[in-house]
Amino acid sequence: STPAILGVTTTTLNSPWQHQRRLWMVQENTLKAWYLAVDSVGGTANPLDLSGFARKGGMLVAGATWTIDAGDGVDDYWVAVTSEGEVIVYRGTDPSSANTWTMVGRWELGRPIGRRCFAKYGGDLLYIAEDGVWPLARALVSDRVDPRVALTDKITTAMNEAATIYGSNFGWQITFYPVAPFVLLNVPVTEGGGQQQYVMNTISKAWCKFTNMEANCWALLGDSLYFGGDQFIGLAWDD
């Protein structure tokens, strides 16, 4: 079957994520996030309009769940970022009730690069911005005052150059692969082919660069790391 989503034009929705058993989506060119009923993949969608809180305007780009204790639970934070780099954080389970949905705060960080700008990293979220890859917990405390907070601090020049030259290309994504273990930043030098990856060893914090893996996107299935290319799916880091 093809479940129908009612109440909004579905072709305007993108960047889906799951939070507290609800499916959330961003509506393009607006500051609205739409959500479905608990455990539903169809039905009537309801909006959460952030235009009254996003002081710089712009539009919503992406959202994520921030599991601050590294596990799913009622204390998880709901996070969304605008095109202007405003990060808005809520806590709760039911956005339709003020008794169960509370704003935690609003912070100003660098503008996001791409719609896949969030990735779960233990009890934190990684965030791709124009000025680096930031662990959200420390970035919100420092408010970008200390550039050493960024994971990409050791490759600042390479990161800044990539963001400036390739920032508008499709394919930016941050992925944590705990088996290796490393954090992989996909850099789309050319859309659809010619991508490269900046990779940080999470133990030594040293960086390197991968080439010849033309990845438009990355995903984990169990302990396996896959990437999607131009009409093919590849298995990475396989002996």
mmCIF file of C-alpha atoms in Angstrom:
data_model
loop_
_atom_site.group_PDB
_atom_site.id
_atom_site.type_symbol
_atom_site.label_atom_id
_atom_site.label_comp_id
_atom_site.label_asym_id
_atom_site.label_seq_id
_atom_site.Cartn_x
_atom_site.Cartn_y
_atom_site.Cartn_z
ATOM 1 C CA SER A 1 0.000 0.000 0.000
ATOM 2 C CA THR A 2 0.967 3.641 -0.348
ATOM 3 C CA PRO A 3 0.101 5.492 2.877
ATOM 4 C CA ALA A 4 -1.283 8.983 2.279
ATOM 5 C CA ILE A 5 -0.156 12.019 4.266
ATOM 6 C CA LEU A 6 -2.935 14.591 4.537
ATOM 7 C CA GLY A 7 -2.980 18.254 5.512
ATOM 8 C CA VAL A 8 0.116 19.312 3.571
ATOM 9 C CA THR A 9 1.439 19.011 0.017
ATOM 10 C CA THR A 10 3.731 16.003 0.361
ATOM 11 C CA THR A 11 5.962 17.021 -2.548
ATOM 12 C CA THR A 12 7.130 19.964 -0.414
ATOM 13 C CA LEU A 13 8.322 17.707 2.438
ATOM 14 C CA ASN A 14 11.868 16.442 2.891
ATOM 15 C CA SER A 15 14.539 15.571 5.476
ATOM 16 C CA PRO A 16 12.461 13.054 7.475
ATOM 17 C CA TRP A 17 13.534 11.901 10.923
ATOM 18 C CA GLN A 18 12.003 9.977 13.801
ATOM 19 C CA HIS A 19 11.489 11.442 17.253
ATOM 20 C CA GLN A 20 9.570 9.921 20.159
ATOM 21 C CA ARG A 21 7.852 7.400 17.849
ATOM 22 C CA ARG A 22 6.680 10.156 15.505
ATOM 23 C CA LEU A 23 7.758 10.804 11.921
ATOM 24 C CA TRP A 24 8.853 14.399 11.354
ATOM 25 C CA MET A 25 9.501 16.224 8.067
ATOM 26 C CA VAL A 26 10.667 19.677 7.020
ATOM 27 C CA GLN A 27 8.578 21.691 4.571
ATOM 28 C CA GLU A 28 10.792 23.333 1.975
ATOM 29 C CA ASN A 29 11.108 27.122 1.897
ATOM 30 C CA THR A 30 9.269 27.477 5.216
ATOM 31 C CA LEU A 31 10.011 27.438 8.927
ATOM 32 C CA LYS A 32 7.520 24.628 9.488
ATOM 33 C CA ALA A 33 8.156 21.062 10.588
ATOM 34 C CA TRP A 34 5.310 18.582 10.164
ATOM 35 C CA TYR A 35 4.674 15.502 12.262
ATOM 36 C CA LEU A 36 2.432 12.441 12.173
ATOM 37 C CA ALA A 37 0.647 10.566 14.921
ATOM 38 C CA VAL A 38 2.578 8.117 17.100
ATOM 39 C CA ASP A 39 3.701 4.968 15.236
ATOM 40 C CA SER A 40 2.170 6.212 11.962
ATOM 41 C CA VAL A 41 3.561 6.488 8.443
ATOM 42 C CA GLY A 42 0.425 8.124 7.057
ATOM 43 C CA GLY A 43 -2.612 10.104 8.106
ATOM 44 C CA THR A 44 -3.075 13.765 8.941
ATOM 45 C CA ALA A 45 0.115 15.746 9.448
ATOM 46 C CA ASN A 46 0.277 18.653 11.882
ATOM 47 C CA PRO A 47 2.637 21.634 11.709
ATOM 48 C CA LEU A 48 5.087 23.044 14.219
ATOM 49 C CA ASP A 49 5.719 26.602 13.054
ATOM 50 C CA LEU A 50 9.059 28.044 14.228
ATOM 51 C CA SER A 51 8.733 31.403 12.472
ATOM 52 C CA GLY A 52 8.128 33.103 15.816
ATOM 53 C CA PHE A 53 11.413 31.788 17.209
ATOM 54 C CA ALA A 54 13.798 31.930 14.257
ATOM 55 C CA ARG A 55 14.948 35.528 14.586
ATOM 56 C CA LYS A 56 17.087 35.475 11.434
ATOM 57 C CA GLY A 57 14.359 34.060 9.212
ATOM 58 C CA GLY A 58 15.385 31.712 6.436
ATOM 59 C CA MET A 59 13.926 28.228 6.255
ATOM 60 C CA LEU A 60 14.195 24.942 8.110
ATOM 61 C CA VAL A 61 16.874 22.672 6.676
ATOM 62 C CA ALA A 62 16.973 19.544 8.831
ATOM 63 C CA GLY A 63 16.075 18.017 12.163
ATOM 64 C CA ALA A 64 17.285 15.222 14.414
ATOM 65 C CA THR A 65 16.861 13.525 17.766
ATOM 66 C CA TRP A 66 19.568 14.274 20.311
ATOM 67 C CA THR A 67 19.837 11.299 22.658
ATOM 68 C CA ILE A 68 22.026 12.936 25.264
ATOM 69 C CA ASP A 69 22.461 9.750 27.313
ATOM 70 C CA ALA A 70 23.340 7.647 24.214
ATOM 71 C CA GLY A 71 20.028 5.752 24.443
ATOM 72 C CA ASP A 72 16.430 6.368 23.411
ATOM 73 C CA GLY A 73 14.151 7.746 26.119
ATOM 74 C CA VAL A 74 11.746 10.460 27.210
ATOM 75 C CA ASP A 75 14.673 12.792 27.919
ATOM 76 C CA ASP A 76 15.640 12.951 24.220
ATOM 77 C CA TYR A 77 15.837 16.413 22.677
ATOM 78 C CA TRP A 78 14.184 17.457 19.412
ATOM 79 C CA VAL A 79 16.583 19.559 17.318
ATOM 80 C CA ALA A 80 16.095 21.575 14.138
ATOM 81 C CA VAL A 81 18.350 23.997 12.278
ATOM 82 C CA THR A 82 17.503 26.832 9.904
ATOM 83 C CA SER A 83 19.355 27.930 6.796
ATOM 84 C CA GLU A 84 20.773 30.805 8.857
ATOM 85 C CA GLY A 85 22.351 28.495 11.422
ATOM 86 C CA GLU A 86 19.823 28.939 14.209
ATOM 87 C CA VAL A 87 19.516 25.738 16.215
ATOM 88 C CA ILE A 88 16.194 25.342 18.045
ATOM 89 C CA VAL A 89 15.840 22.647 20.695
ATOM 90 C CA TYR A 90 12.700 21.231 22.307
ATOM 91 C CA ARG A 91 12.090 18.547 24.893
ATOM 92 C CA GLY A 92 8.942 16.464 25.203
ATOM 93 C CA THR A 93 6.773 13.820 23.614
ATOM 94 C CA ASP A 94 3.603 15.497 22.299
ATOM 95 C CA PRO A 95 4.062 18.783 20.385
ATOM 96 C CA SER A 96 0.313 19.453 20.494
ATOM 97 C CA SER A 97 0.356 19.970 24.265
ATOM 98 C CA ALA A 98 2.196 22.662 26.195
ATOM 99 C CA ASN A 99 2.291 20.266 29.148
ATOM 100 C CA THR A 100 4.438 17.767 27.252
ATOM 101 C CA TRP A 101 6.409 19.996 24.869
ATOM 102 C CA THR A 102 8.859 22.646 26.088
ATOM 103 C CA MET A 103 11.453 24.764 24.342
ATOM 104 C CA VAL A 104 14.957 24.242 25.713
ATOM 105 C CA GLY A 105 16.593 27.100 23.840
ATOM 106 C CA ARG A 106 17.750 28.762 20.633
ATOM 107 C CA TRP A 107 21.391 29.097 19.608
ATOM 108 C CA GLU A 108 23.222 30.655 16.676
ATOM 109 C CA LEU A 109 25.871 28.516 14.983
ATOM 110 C CA GLY A 110 27.346 28.459 11.487
ATOM 111 C CA ARG A 111 25.034 27.980 8.514
ATOM 112 C CA PRO A 112 24.440 24.287 7.715
ATOM 113 C CA ILE A 113 25.885 22.582 4.659
ATOM 114 C CA GLY A 114 23.440 20.221 3.001
ATOM 115 C CA ARG A 115 20.310 18.618 4.416
ATOM 116 C CA ARG A 116 22.193 15.648 5.885
ATOM 117 C CA CYS A 117 23.970 17.921 8.321
ATOM 118 C CA PHE A 118 23.262 15.921 11.521
ATOM 119 C CA ALA A 119 24.595 12.553 12.661
ATOM 120 C CA LYS A 120 24.293 10.676 15.936
ATOM 121 C CA TYR A 121 27.648 10.380 17.733
ATOM 122 C CA GLY A 122 27.325 8.497 21.014
ATOM 123 C CA GLY A 123 25.400 10.793 23.343
ATOM 124 C CA ASP A 124 25.873 13.771 21.056
ATOM 125 C CA LEU A 125 24.959 15.069 17.608
ATOM 126 C CA LEU A 126 27.493 16.073 14.991
ATOM 127 C CA TYR A 127 26.581 19.096 12.890
ATOM 128 C CA ILE A 128 28.103 20.162 9.545
ATOM 129 C CA ALA A 129 28.411 23.932 9.280
ATOM 130 C CA GLU A 130 30.266 26.261 6.963
ATOM 131 C CA ASP A 131 33.003 26.622 9.560
ATOM 132 C CA GLY A 132 33.470 22.972 10.486
ATOM 133 C CA VAL A 133 31.942 19.857 11.993
ATOM 134 C CA TRP A 134 30.745 20.528 15.538
ATOM 135 C CA PRO A 135 29.688 18.257 18.402
ATOM 136 C CA LEU A 136 26.436 19.945 19.326
ATOM 137 C CA ALA A 137 26.741 19.683 23.115
ATOM 138 C CA ARG A 138 30.030 21.594 23.218
ATOM 139 C CA ALA A 139 29.128 23.932 20.360
ATOM 140 C CA LEU A 140 26.005 25.188 22.129
ATOM 141 C CA VAL A 141 28.019 25.897 25.255
ATOM 142 C CA SER A 142 30.862 27.655 23.446
ATOM 143 C CA ASP A 143 28.626 29.337 20.841
ATOM 144 C CA ARG A 144 31.538 28.990 18.369
ATOM 145 C CA VAL A 145 33.829 31.211 20.457
ATOM 146 C CA ASP A 146 36.478 28.478 20.670
ATOM 147 C CA PRO A 147 37.256 26.928 17.258
ATOM 148 C CA ARG A 148 39.066 24.059 18.992
ATOM 149 C CA VAL A 149 35.649 22.665 19.867
ATOM 150 C CA ALA A 150 35.105 21.687 16.219
ATOM 151 C CA LEU A 151 36.055 18.128 15.281
ATOM 152 C CA THR A 152 37.622 19.582 12.143
ATOM 153 C CA ASP A 153 39.943 21.897 14.105
ATOM 154 C CA LYS A 154 43.030 20.004 12.832
ATOM 155 C CA ILE A 155 41.929 20.351 9.198
ATOM 156 C CA THR A 156 40.462 23.845 9.388
ATOM 157 C CA THR A 157 42.075 25.034 6.144
ATOM 158 C CA ALA A 158 40.948 21.993 4.138
ATOM 159 C CA MET A 159 37.458 22.177 5.632
ATOM 160 C CA ASN A 160 37.073 25.885 4.905
ATOM 161 C CA GLU A 161 38.276 25.460 1.330
ATOM 162 C CA ALA A 162 35.923 22.530 0.720
ATOM 163 C CA ALA A 163 32.972 24.414 2.202
ATOM 164 C CA THR A 164 33.716 27.481 0.072
ATOM 165 C CA ILE A 165 34.268 25.639 -3.208
ATOM 166 C CA TYR A 166 31.885 22.681 -2.917
ATOM 167 C CA GLY A 167 29.403 23.835 -0.272
ATOM 168 C CA SER A 168 26.501 24.147 -2.718
ATOM 169 C CA ASN A 169 26.997 20.658 -4.172
ATOM 170 C CA PHE A 170 24.645 17.828 -3.230
ATOM 171 C CA GLY A 171 26.151 15.009 -1.199
ATOM 172 C CA TRP A 172 27.490 16.470 2.042
ATOM 173 C CA GLN A 173 26.979 14.033 4.904
ATOM 174 C CA ILE A 174 28.550 13.145 8.243
ATOM 175 C CA THR A 175 28.605 9.473 9.323
ATOM 176 C CA PHE A 176 29.922 7.780 12.461
ATOM 177 C CA TYR A 177 31.173 4.234 11.903
ATOM 178 C CA PRO A 178 31.873 2.724 15.355
ATOM 179 C CA VAL A 179 33.362 -0.524 14.053
ATOM 180 C CA ALA A 180 36.462 1.099 12.549
ATOM 181 C CA PRO A 181 36.084 3.460 14.493
ATOM 182 C CA PHE A 182 35.932 6.696 12.525
ATOM 183 C CA VAL A 183 33.822 9.716 11.613
ATOM 184 C CA LEU A 184 33.474 10.206 7.864
ATOM 185 C CA LEU A 185 32.662 13.526 6.214
ATOM 186 C CA ASN A 186 31.493 13.121 2.622
ATOM 187 C CA VAL A 187 32.699 15.990 0.415
ATOM 188 C CA PRO A 188 31.012 16.170 -3.023
ATOM 189 C CA VAL A 189 33.776 17.613 -5.182
ATOM 190 C CA THR A 190 31.532 16.801 -8.132
ATOM 191 C CA GLU A 191 27.867 15.812 -7.867
ATOM 192 C CA GLY A 192 27.178 12.224 -8.893
ATOM 193 C CA GLY A 193 30.866 11.275 -9.030
ATOM 194 C CA GLY A 194 34.281 12.450 -7.883
ATOM 195 C CA GLN A 195 33.467 12.667 -4.183
ATOM 196 C CA GLN A 196 36.069 12.344 -1.479
ATOM 197 C CA GLN A 197 35.873 11.801 2.261
ATOM 198 C CA TYR A 198 37.636 13.442 5.203
ATOM 199 C CA VAL A 199 37.952 10.780 7.889
ATOM 200 C CA MET A 200 38.791 11.177 11.593
ATOM 201 C CA ASN A 201 39.963 8.306 13.781
ATOM 202 C CA THR A 202 37.808 8.701 16.893
ATOM 203 C CA ILE A 203 40.577 7.339 19.161
ATOM 204 C CA SER A 204 43.622 9.296 17.990
ATOM 205 C CA LYS A 205 41.610 12.233 16.536
ATOM 206 C CA ALA A 206 43.908 12.108 13.487
ATOM 207 C CA TRP A 207 42.476 12.895 10.052
ATOM 208 C CA CYS A 208 43.066 11.412 6.609
ATOM 209 C CA LYS A 209 41.384 11.548 3.204
ATOM 210 C CA PHE A 210 39.679 8.725 1.291
ATOM 211 C CA THR A 211 39.419 8.836 -2.503
ATOM 212 C CA ASN A 212 37.929 6.678 -5.271
ATOM 213 C CA MET A 213 34.681 6.035 -3.403
ATOM 214 C CA GLU A 214 32.128 7.971 -5.417
ATOM 215 C CA ALA A 215 29.442 8.219 -2.751
ATOM 216 C CA ASN A 216 26.299 10.321 -2.904
ATOM 217 C CA CYS A 217 25.175 9.037 0.494
ATOM 218 C CA TRP A 218 26.175 6.694 3.346
ATOM 219 C CA ALA A 219 24.226 4.309 5.576
ATOM 220 C CA LEU A 220 24.824 1.674 8.248
ATOM 221 C CA LEU A 221 23.174 -1.741 8.217
ATOM 222 C CA GLY A 222 24.204 -3.669 11.297
ATOM 223 C CA ASP A 223 27.993 -3.489 11.400
ATOM 224 C CA SER A 224 28.322 -2.852 7.663
ATOM 225 C CA LEU A 225 28.938 0.514 6.038
ATOM 226 C CA TYR A 226 27.364 1.109 2.633
ATOM 227 C CA PHE A 227 27.449 3.998 0.202
ATOM 228 C CA GLY A 228 25.179 4.872 -2.678
ATOM 229 C CA GLY A 229 26.771 5.976 -5.940
ATOM 230 C CA ASP A 230 25.507 6.750 -9.411
ATOM 231 C CA GLN A 231 23.257 3.713 -10.052
ATOM 232 C CA PHE A 232 25.145 1.401 -7.694
ATOM 233 C CA ILE A 233 25.480 0.516 -4.002
ATOM 234 C CA GLY A 234 28.946 -0.116 -2.567
ATOM 235 C CA LEU A 235 30.140 -1.878 0.578
ATOM 236 C CA ALA A 236 32.929 0.062 2.282
ATOM 237 C CA TRP A 237 35.579 -1.038 4.745
ATOM 238 C CA ASP A 238 35.174 -4.707 3.840
ATOM 239 C CA ASP A 239 37.992 -7.234 4.200
#
